[in-house]
Amino acid sequence: MNDDQVLWPECGWQPVSLTDLITAAAVRKVYRKATLCTHPDKVQQKGATIQQKYIAEKVFDLLKVFQAFLYFSYIQNYASKRKKWLLVANKD
């Protein structure tokens, strides 16, 4: 199930093609737009129903988890590369 199948048209979300997500900057832009469309304060300002607020809150929570996962993956990848570099540097 995609965001465009979960979110309602008035929230402002537009479907995104995978071809639009080629660069890290494009992913960040789409992520920011998704968080703005589902942010609890923004949803309330747009006059959403209770069901829409609930759905938006859950999507927003998932986006925060996704962001934390990406950050953790980035840190682990950086640490792994640094460890390999240190092992290679210490061989000399």
mmCIF file of N, CA, C and O in Angstrom:
data_model
loop_
_atom_site.group_PDB
_atom_site.id
_atom_site.type_symbol
_atom_site.label_atom_id
_atom_site.label_comp_id
_atom_site.label_asym_id
_atom_site.label_seq_id
_atom_site.Cartn_x
_atom_site.Cartn_y
_atom_site.Cartn_z
ATOM 1 N N MET A 1 0.844 -1.176 0.000
ATOM 2 C CA MET A 1 0.000 0.000 0.000
ATOM 3 C C MET A 1 0.894 1.245 0.000
ATOM 4 O O MET A 1 1.835 1.350 0.765
ATOM 5 N N ASN A 2 0.594 2.171 -0.856
ATOM 6 C CA ASN A 2 1.358 3.407 -0.983
ATOM 7 C C ASN A 2 0.699 4.536 -0.207
ATOM 8 O O ASN A 2 -0.466 4.460 0.146
ATOM 9 N N ASP A 3 1.466 5.620 -0.001
ATOM 10 C CA ASP A 3 0.912 6.789 0.687
ATOM 11 C C ASP A 3 -0.300 7.349 -0.035
ATOM 12 O O ASP A 3 -1.245 7.803 0.591
ATOM 13 N N ASP A 4 -0.292 7.322 -1.381
ATOM 14 C CA ASP A 4 -1.422 7.883 -2.109
ATOM 15 C C ASP A 4 -2.678 7.027 -1.970
ATOM 16 O O ASP A 4 -3.777 7.468 -2.260
ATOM 17 N N GLN A 5 -2.536 5.793 -1.493
ATOM 18 C CA GLN A 5 -3.689 4.948 -1.231
ATOM 19 C C GLN A 5 -4.179 5.120 0.204
ATOM 20 O O GLN A 5 -5.279 4.728 0.530
ATOM 21 N N VAL A 6 -3.369 5.690 1.066
ATOM 22 C CA VAL A 6 -3.709 5.871 2.475
ATOM 23 C C VAL A 6 -4.194 7.287 2.744
ATOM 24 O O VAL A 6 -5.164 7.489 3.462
ATOM 25 N N LEU A 7 -3.528 8.257 2.163
ATOM 26 C CA LEU A 7 -3.846 9.665 2.416
ATOM 27 C C LEU A 7 -4.953 10.160 1.493
ATOM 28 O O LEU A 7 -5.132 9.655 0.395
ATOM 29 N N TRP A 8 -5.680 11.136 1.934
ATOM 30 C CA TRP A 8 -6.801 11.705 1.195
ATOM 31 C C TRP A 8 -6.310 12.857 0.321
ATOM 32 O O TRP A 8 -5.284 13.471 0.598
ATOM 33 N N PRO A 9 -7.035 13.182 -0.732
ATOM 34 C CA PRO A 9 -6.570 14.201 -1.689
ATOM 35 C C PRO A 9 -6.327 15.577 -1.069
ATOM 36 O O PRO A 9 -5.400 16.285 -1.473
ATOM 37 N N GLU A 10 -7.117 15.988 -0.087
ATOM 38 C CA GLU A 10 -6.991 17.324 0.495
ATOM 39 C C GLU A 10 -5.725 17.518 1.333
ATOM 40 O O GLU A 10 -5.376 18.643 1.678
ATOM 41 N N CYS A 11 -5.033 16.440 1.655
ATOM 42 C CA CYS A 11 -3.826 16.587 2.494
ATOM 43 C C CYS A 11 -2.656 17.165 1.703
ATOM 44 O O CYS A 11 -1.687 17.634 2.281
ATOM 45 N N GLY A 12 -2.751 17.140 0.378
ATOM 46 C CA GLY A 12 -1.708 17.742 -0.438
ATOM 47 C C GLY A 12 -0.664 16.773 -0.965
ATOM 48 O O GLY A 12 0.254 17.165 -1.672
ATOM 49 N N TRP A 13 -0.785 15.491 -0.645
ATOM 50 C CA TRP A 13 0.210 14.513 -1.099
ATOM 51 C C TRP A 13 -0.025 14.137 -2.551
ATOM 52 O O TRP A 13 -1.148 13.892 -2.970
ATOM 53 N N GLN A 14 1.041 14.097 -3.324
ATOM 54 C CA GLN A 14 1.001 13.658 -4.710
ATOM 55 C C GLN A 14 1.878 12.415 -4.839
ATOM 56 O O GLN A 14 2.962 12.370 -4.258
ATOM 57 N N PRO A 15 1.439 11.412 -5.578
ATOM 58 C CA PRO A 15 2.261 10.206 -5.769
ATOM 59 C C PRO A 15 3.626 10.562 -6.355
ATOM 60 O O PRO A 15 3.754 11.503 -7.138
ATOM 61 N N VAL A 16 4.626 9.786 -5.973
ATOM 62 C CA VAL A 16 6.000 10.021 -6.426
ATOM 63 C C VAL A 16 6.489 8.766 -7.141
ATOM 64 O O VAL A 16 6.355 7.662 -6.629
ATOM 65 N N SER A 17 7.064 8.954 -8.296
ATOM 66 C CA SER A 17 7.624 7.846 -9.064
ATOM 67 C C SER A 17 9.017 7.505 -8.542
ATOM 68 O O SER A 17 9.741 8.384 -8.057
ATOM 69 N N LEU A 18 9.386 6.255 -8.632
ATOM 70 C CA LEU A 18 10.731 5.863 -8.214
ATOM 71 C C LEU A 18 11.805 6.557 -9.035
ATOM 72 O O LEU A 18 12.904 6.809 -8.540
ATOM 73 N N THR A 19 11.489 6.906 -10.260
ATOM 74 C CA THR A 19 12.473 7.615 -11.089
ATOM 75 C C THR A 19 12.729 9.028 -10.580
ATOM 76 O O THR A 19 13.734 9.640 -10.932
ATOM 77 N N ASP A 20 11.819 9.542 -9.749
ATOM 78 C CA ASP A 20 12.024 10.859 -9.143
ATOM 79 C C ASP A 20 12.899 10.797 -7.903
ATOM 80 O O ASP A 20 13.234 11.823 -7.331
ATOM 81 N N LEU A 21 13.258 9.596 -7.480
ATOM 82 C CA LEU A 21 14.015 9.423 -6.235
ATOM 83 C C LEU A 21 15.423 8.910 -6.489
ATOM 84 O O LEU A 21 15.940 8.084 -5.745
ATOM 85 N N ILE A 22 16.045 9.420 -7.524
ATOM 86 C CA ILE A 22 17.376 8.935 -7.898
ATOM 87 C C ILE A 22 18.471 9.525 -7.016
ATOM 88 O O ILE A 22 19.413 8.843 -6.652
ATOM 89 N N THR A 23 18.347 10.778 -6.649
ATOM 90 C CA THR A 23 19.397 11.416 -5.850
ATOM 91 C C THR A 23 18.968 11.530 -4.391
ATOM 92 O O THR A 23 17.780 11.516 -4.061
ATOM 93 N N ALA A 24 19.952 11.663 -3.525
ATOM 94 C CA ALA A 24 19.674 11.835 -2.094
ATOM 95 C C ALA A 24 18.896 13.127 -1.853
ATOM 96 O O ALA A 24 18.002 13.172 -1.004
ATOM 97 N N ALA A 25 19.203 14.159 -2.614
ATOM 98 C CA ALA A 25 18.494 15.433 -2.461
ATOM 99 C C ALA A 25 17.017 15.278 -2.811
ATOM 100 O O ALA A 25 16.147 15.846 -2.141
ATOM 101 N N ALA A 26 16.721 14.500 -3.835
ATOM 102 C CA ALA A 26 15.322 14.271 -4.223
ATOM 103 C C ALA A 26 14.579 13.498 -3.147
ATOM 104 O O ALA A 26 13.423 13.791 -2.838
ATOM 105 N N VAL A 27 15.246 12.521 -2.556
ATOM 106 C CA VAL A 27 14.622 11.744 -1.471
ATOM 107 C C VAL A 27 14.334 12.654 -0.280
ATOM 108 O O VAL A 27 13.248 12.599 0.304
ATOM 109 N N ARG A 28 15.293 13.512 0.071
ATOM 110 C CA ARG A 28 15.079 14.445 1.187
ATOM 111 C C ARG A 28 13.906 15.381 0.908
ATOM 112 O O ARG A 28 13.091 15.657 1.795
ATOM 113 N N LYS A 29 13.803 15.855 -0.327
ATOM 114 C CA LYS A 29 12.722 16.768 -0.692
ATOM 115 C C LYS A 29 11.360 16.080 -0.549
ATOM 116 O O LYS A 29 10.417 16.642 0.015
ATOM 117 N N VAL A 30 11.250 14.861 -1.045
ATOM 118 C CA VAL A 30 9.993 14.113 -0.949
ATOM 119 C C VAL A 30 9.688 13.783 0.509
ATOM 120 O O VAL A 30 8.535 13.872 0.946
ATOM 121 N N TYR A 31 10.717 13.432 1.277
ATOM 122 C CA TYR A 31 10.523 13.132 2.699
ATOM 123 C C TYR A 31 9.980 14.362 3.432
ATOM 124 O O TYR A 31 9.040 14.267 4.214
ATOM 125 N N ARG A 32 10.572 15.528 3.176
ATOM 126 C CA ARG A 32 10.106 16.762 3.821
ATOM 127 C C ARG A 32 8.651 17.065 3.451
ATOM 128 O O ARG A 32 7.849 17.448 4.298
ATOM 129 N N LYS A 33 8.317 16.866 2.184
ATOM 130 C CA LYS A 33 6.939 17.111 1.756
ATOM 131 C C LYS A 33 5.990 16.134 2.444
ATOM 132 O O LYS A 33 4.901 16.528 2.886
ATOM 133 N N ALA A 34 6.391 14.879 2.567
ATOM 134 C CA ALA A 34 5.544 13.881 3.230
ATOM 135 C C ALA A 34 5.333 14.232 4.699
ATOM 136 O O ALA A 34 4.217 14.113 5.216
ATOM 137 N N THR A 35 6.387 14.694 5.372
ATOM 138 C CA THR A 35 6.224 15.061 6.781
ATOM 139 C C THR A 35 5.340 16.299 6.922
ATOM 140 O O THR A 35 4.566 16.385 7.873
ATOM 141 N N LEU A 36 5.443 17.229 5.983
ATOM 142 C CA LEU A 36 4.567 18.409 6.038
ATOM 143 C C LEU A 36 3.104 18.041 5.790
ATOM 144 O O LEU A 36 2.203 18.606 6.413
ATOM 145 N N CYS A 37 2.876 17.113 4.888
ATOM 146 C CA CYS A 37 1.495 16.707 4.589
ATOM 147 C C CYS A 37 0.854 15.939 5.737
ATOM 148 O O CYS A 37 -0.369 15.911 5.847
ATOM 149 N N THR A 38 1.661 15.292 6.557
ATOM 150 C CA THR A 38 1.113 14.450 7.629
ATOM 151 C C THR A 38 1.388 14.989 9.023
ATOM 152 O O THR A 38 1.007 14.351 10.004
ATOM 153 N N HIS A 39 2.051 16.137 9.122
ATOM 154 C CA HIS A 39 2.340 16.703 10.443
ATOM 155 C C HIS A 39 1.026 17.002 11.160
ATOM 156 O O HIS A 39 0.115 17.600 10.584
ATOM 157 N N PRO A 40 0.897 16.573 12.421
ATOM 158 C CA PRO A 40 -0.371 16.751 13.153
ATOM 159 C C PRO A 40 -0.892 18.189 13.162
ATOM 160 O O PRO A 40 -2.100 18.407 13.018
ATOM 161 N N ASP A 41 -0.033 19.168 13.316
ATOM 162 C CA ASP A 41 -0.478 20.563 13.330
ATOM 163 C C ASP A 41 -1.018 20.994 11.964
ATOM 164 O O ASP A 41 -2.018 21.707 11.876
ATOM 165 N N LYS A 42 -0.349 20.573 10.895
ATOM 166 C CA LYS A 42 -0.779 20.941 9.542
ATOM 167 C C LYS A 42 -2.106 20.276 9.198
ATOM 168 O O LYS A 42 -2.980 20.896 8.592
ATOM 169 N N VAL A 43 -2.253 19.010 9.593
ATOM 170 C CA VAL A 43 -3.485 18.276 9.300
ATOM 171 C C VAL A 43 -4.659 18.931 10.016
ATOM 172 O O VAL A 43 -5.742 19.089 9.450
ATOM 173 N N GLN A 44 -4.433 19.341 11.251
ATOM 174 C CA GLN A 44 -5.497 19.981 12.020
ATOM 175 C C GLN A 44 -5.896 21.316 11.386
ATOM 176 O O GLN A 44 -7.072 21.662 11.329
ATOM 177 N N GLN A 45 -4.910 22.066 10.891
ATOM 178 C CA GLN A 45 -5.197 23.355 10.250
ATOM 179 C C GLN A 45 -6.044 23.195 8.989
ATOM 180 O O GLN A 45 -6.791 24.094 8.623
ATOM 181 N N LYS A 46 -5.880 22.042 8.326
ATOM 182 C CA LYS A 46 -6.628 21.808 7.084
ATOM 183 C C LYS A 46 -8.032 21.276 7.346
ATOM 184 O O LYS A 46 -8.761 20.980 6.420
ATOM 185 N N GLY A 47 -8.406 21.124 8.619
ATOM 186 C CA GLY A 47 -9.760 20.691 8.957
ATOM 187 C C GLY A 47 -10.033 19.226 8.688
ATOM 188 O O GLY A 47 -11.115 18.863 8.236
ATOM 189 N N ALA A 48 -9.067 18.373 8.970
ATOM 190 C CA ALA A 48 -9.224 16.943 8.733
ATOM 191 C C ALA A 48 -10.202 16.325 9.730
ATOM 192 O O ALA A 48 -10.396 16.831 10.837
ATOM 193 N N THR A 49 -10.787 15.212 9.324
ATOM 194 C CA THR A 49 -11.682 14.472 10.221
ATOM 195 C C THR A 49 -10.840 13.728 11.264
ATOM 196 O O THR A 49 -9.613 13.636 11.138
ATOM 197 N N ILE A 50 -11.504 13.167 12.247
ATOM 198 C CA ILE A 50 -10.791 12.412 13.290
ATOM 199 C C ILE A 50 -10.062 11.224 12.673
ATOM 200 O O ILE A 50 -8.914 10.939 13.026
ATOM 201 N N GLN A 51 -10.690 10.540 11.728
ATOM 202 C CA GLN A 51 -10.056 9.398 11.065
ATOM 203 C C GLN A 51 -8.826 9.841 10.275
ATOM 204 O O GLN A 51 -7.793 9.168 10.298
ATOM 205 N N GLN A 52 -8.943 10.957 9.584
ATOM 206 C CA GLN A 52 -7.807 11.466 8.814
ATOM 207 C C GLN A 52 -6.664 11.882 9.738
ATOM 208 O O GLN A 52 -5.497 11.644 9.434
ATOM 209 N N LYS A 53 -6.988 12.496 10.863
ATOM 210 C CA LYS A 53 -5.956 12.876 11.829
ATOM 211 C C LYS A 53 -5.232 11.639 12.345
ATOM 212 O O LYS A 53 -4.011 11.640 12.497
ATOM 213 N N TYR A 54 -5.995 10.589 12.618
ATOM 214 C CA TYR A 54 -5.398 9.345 13.120
ATOM 215 C C TYR A 54 -4.457 8.739 12.084
ATOM 216 O O TYR A 54 -3.329 8.366 12.402
ATOM 217 N N ILE A 55 -4.920 8.661 10.838
ATOM 218 C CA ILE A 55 -4.090 8.105 9.764
ATOM 219 C C ILE A 55 -2.829 8.946 9.576
ATOM 220 O O ILE A 55 -1.719 8.413 9.472
ATOM 221 N N ALA A 56 -2.994 10.260 9.540
ATOM 222 C CA ALA A 56 -1.844 11.152 9.359
ATOM 223 C C ALA A 56 -0.840 10.996 10.495
ATOM 224 O O ALA A 56 0.367 10.990 10.273
ATOM 225 N N GLU A 57 -1.336 10.847 11.717
ATOM 226 C CA GLU A 57 -0.448 10.672 12.868
ATOM 227 C C GLU A 57 0.371 9.390 12.731
ATOM 228 O O GLU A 57 1.570 9.383 12.991
ATOM 229 N N LYS A 58 -0.263 8.315 12.292
ATOM 230 C CA LYS A 58 0.448 7.038 12.129
ATOM 231 C C LYS A 58 1.467 7.116 10.994
ATOM 232 O O LYS A 58 2.581 6.616 11.114
ATOM 233 N N VAL A 59 1.101 7.755 9.893
ATOM 234 C CA VAL A 59 2.047 7.924 8.781
ATOM 235 C C VAL A 59 3.218 8.792 9.233
ATOM 236 O O VAL A 59 4.381 8.480 8.950
ATOM 237 N N PHE A 60 2.938 9.858 9.963
ATOM 238 C CA PHE A 60 3.987 10.751 10.469
ATOM 239 C C PHE A 60 4.939 9.977 11.391
ATOM 240 O O PHE A 60 6.158 10.125 11.295
ATOM 241 N N ASP A 61 4.373 9.137 12.267
ATOM 242 C CA ASP A 61 5.206 8.318 13.150
ATOM 243 C C ASP A 61 6.102 7.367 12.361
ATOM 244 O O ASP A 61 7.279 7.192 12.685
ATOM 245 N N LEU A 62 5.556 6.765 11.307
ATOM 246 C CA LEU A 62 6.358 5.867 10.467
ATOM 247 C C LEU A 62 7.469 6.627 9.750
ATOM 248 O O LEU A 62 8.582 6.108 9.597
ATOM 249 N N LEU A 63 7.180 7.831 9.321
ATOM 250 C CA LEU A 63 8.214 8.648 8.666
ATOM 251 C C LEU A 63 9.346 8.968 9.638
ATOM 252 O O LEU A 63 10.519 8.967 9.262
ATOM 253 N N LYS A 64 9.021 9.226 10.897
ATOM 254 C CA LYS A 64 10.061 9.493 11.900
ATOM 255 C C LYS A 64 10.915 8.246 12.131
ATOM 256 O O LYS A 64 12.136 8.338 12.260
ATOM 257 N N VAL A 65 10.277 7.078 12.167
ATOM 258 C CA VAL A 65 11.015 5.819 12.330
ATOM 259 C C VAL A 65 11.920 5.599 11.122
ATOM 260 O O VAL A 65 13.081 5.205 11.267
ATOM 261 N N PHE A 66 11.397 5.868 9.934
ATOM 262 C CA PHE A 66 12.181 5.735 8.712
ATOM 263 C C PHE A 66 13.401 6.647 8.749
ATOM 264 O O PHE A 66 14.506 6.243 8.398
ATOM 265 N N GLN A 67 13.206 7.883 9.201
ATOM 266 C CA GLN A 67 14.315 8.822 9.298
ATOM 267 C C GLN A 67 15.371 8.309 10.287
ATOM 268 O O GLN A 67 16.561 8.371 10.007
ATOM 269 N N ALA A 68 14.928 7.792 11.410
ATOM 270 C CA ALA A 68 15.866 7.259 12.402
ATOM 271 C C ALA A 68 16.625 6.060 11.830
ATOM 272 O O ALA A 68 17.831 5.928 12.038
ATOM 273 N N PHE A 69 15.931 5.213 11.082
ATOM 274 C CA PHE A 69 16.573 4.054 10.471
ATOM 275 C C PHE A 69 17.637 4.490 9.468
ATOM 276 O O PHE A 69 18.746 3.960 9.450
ATOM 277 N N LEU A 70 17.302 5.465 8.634
ATOM 278 C CA LEU A 70 18.277 5.954 7.657
ATOM 279 C C LEU A 70 19.495 6.557 8.341
ATOM 280 O O LEU A 70 20.632 6.338 7.922
ATOM 281 N N TYR A 71 19.270 7.317 9.395
ATOM 282 C CA TYR A 71 20.375 7.925 10.122
ATOM 283 C C TYR A 71 21.253 6.841 10.740
ATOM 284 O O TYR A 71 22.473 6.880 10.638
ATOM 285 N N PHE A 72 20.626 5.836 11.369
ATOM 286 C CA PHE A 72 21.378 4.747 11.982
ATOM 287 C C PHE A 72 22.181 3.986 10.929
ATOM 288 O O PHE A 72 23.343 3.654 11.138
ATOM 289 N N SER A 73 21.558 3.727 9.768
ATOM 290 C CA SER A 73 22.253 3.030 8.683
ATOM 291 C C SER A 73 23.445 3.836 8.190
ATOM 292 O O SER A 73 24.510 3.284 7.920
ATOM 293 N N TYR A 74 23.269 5.144 8.087
ATOM 294 C CA TYR A 74 24.354 6.015 7.645
ATOM 295 C C TYR A 74 25.517 5.955 8.632
ATOM 296 O O TYR A 74 26.676 5.824 8.238
ATOM 297 N N ILE A 75 25.204 6.037 9.914
ATOM 298 C CA ILE A 75 26.251 5.988 10.950
ATOM 299 C C ILE A 75 26.977 4.651 10.915
ATOM 300 O O ILE A 75 28.203 4.600 10.996
ATOM 301 N N GLN A 76 26.231 3.562 10.792
ATOM 302 C CA GLN A 76 26.867 2.243 10.747
ATOM 303 C C GLN A 76 27.745 2.108 9.511
ATOM 304 O O GLN A 76 28.838 1.562 9.587
ATOM 305 N N ASN A 77 27.283 2.588 8.381
ATOM 306 C CA ASN A 77 28.052 2.521 7.147
ATOM 307 C C ASN A 77 29.337 3.338 7.282
ATOM 308 O O ASN A 77 30.407 2.895 6.891
ATOM 309 N N TYR A 78 29.223 4.529 7.864
ATOM 310 C CA TYR A 78 30.392 5.384 8.081
ATOM 311 C C TYR A 78 31.391 4.698 9.003
ATOM 312 O O TYR A 78 32.590 4.672 8.730
ATOM 313 N N ALA A 79 30.896 4.107 10.114
ATOM 314 C CA ALA A 79 31.773 3.440 11.073
ATOM 315 C C ALA A 79 32.457 2.241 10.436
ATOM 316 O O ALA A 79 33.641 1.991 10.676
ATOM 317 N N SER A 80 31.735 1.511 9.613
ATOM 318 C CA SER A 80 32.305 0.346 8.939
ATOM 319 C C SER A 80 33.418 0.760 7.988
ATOM 320 O O SER A 80 34.488 0.148 7.964
ATOM 321 N N LYS A 81 33.181 1.807 7.211
ATOM 322 C CA LYS A 81 34.214 2.285 6.279
ATOM 323 C C LYS A 81 35.425 2.815 7.042
ATOM 324 O O LYS A 81 36.563 2.590 6.654
ATOM 325 N N ARG A 82 35.183 3.510 8.127
ATOM 326 C CA ARG A 82 36.283 4.052 8.927
ATOM 327 C C ARG A 82 37.109 2.921 9.538
ATOM 328 O O ARG A 82 38.337 2.974 9.550
ATOM 329 N N LYS A 83 36.436 1.881 10.021
ATOM 330 C CA LYS A 83 37.136 0.740 10.610
ATOM 331 C C LYS A 83 38.016 0.063 9.563
ATOM 332 O O LYS A 83 39.168 -0.268 9.830
ATOM 333 N N LYS A 84 37.485 -0.127 8.347
ATOM 334 C CA LYS A 84 38.276 -0.737 7.275
ATOM 335 C C LYS A 84 39.471 0.140 6.935
ATOM 336 O O LYS A 84 40.568 -0.352 6.716
ATOM 337 N N TRP A 85 39.258 1.444 6.886
ATOM 338 C CA TRP A 85 40.346 2.353 6.576
ATOM 339 C C TRP A 85 41.429 2.281 7.645
ATOM 340 O O TRP A 85 42.616 2.259 7.341
ATOM 341 N N LEU A 86 41.017 2.218 8.922
ATOM 342 C CA LEU A 86 41.979 2.131 10.010
ATOM 343 C C LEU A 86 42.760 0.829 9.956
ATOM 344 O O LEU A 86 43.968 0.800 10.236
ATOM 345 N N LEU A 87 42.085 -0.268 9.594
ATOM 346 C CA LEU A 87 42.781 -1.556 9.479
ATOM 347 C C LEU A 87 43.813 -1.516 8.363
ATOM 348 O O LEU A 87 44.931 -2.004 8.517
ATOM 349 N N VAL A 88 43.463 -0.907 7.242
ATOM 350 C CA VAL A 88 44.391 -0.794 6.117
ATOM 351 C C VAL A 88 45.545 0.134 6.500
ATOM 352 O O VAL A 88 46.711 -0.156 6.221
ATOM 353 N N ALA A 89 45.253 1.242 7.170
ATOM 354 C CA ALA A 89 46.295 2.193 7.552
ATOM 355 C C ALA A 89 47.255 1.588 8.568
ATOM 356 O O ALA A 89 48.449 1.898 8.554
ATOM 357 N N ASN A 90 46.782 0.713 9.428
ATOM 358 C CA ASN A 90 47.624 0.130 10.469
ATOM 359 C C ASN A 90 48.474 -1.027 9.956
ATOM 360 O O ASN A 90 49.380 -1.468 10.647
ATOM 361 N N LYS A 91 48.208 -1.528 8.762
ATOM 362 C CA LYS A 91 48.995 -2.620 8.186
ATOM 363 C C LYS A 91 50.399 -2.138 7.817
ATOM 364 O O LYS A 91 51.327 -2.898 7.783
ATOM 365 N N ASP A 92 50.525 -0.885 7.515
ATOM 366 C CA ASP A 92 51.834 -0.347 7.083
ATOM 367 C C ASP A 92 52.764 -0.244 8.188
ATOM 368 O O ASP A 92 53.116 -0.285 9.121
#
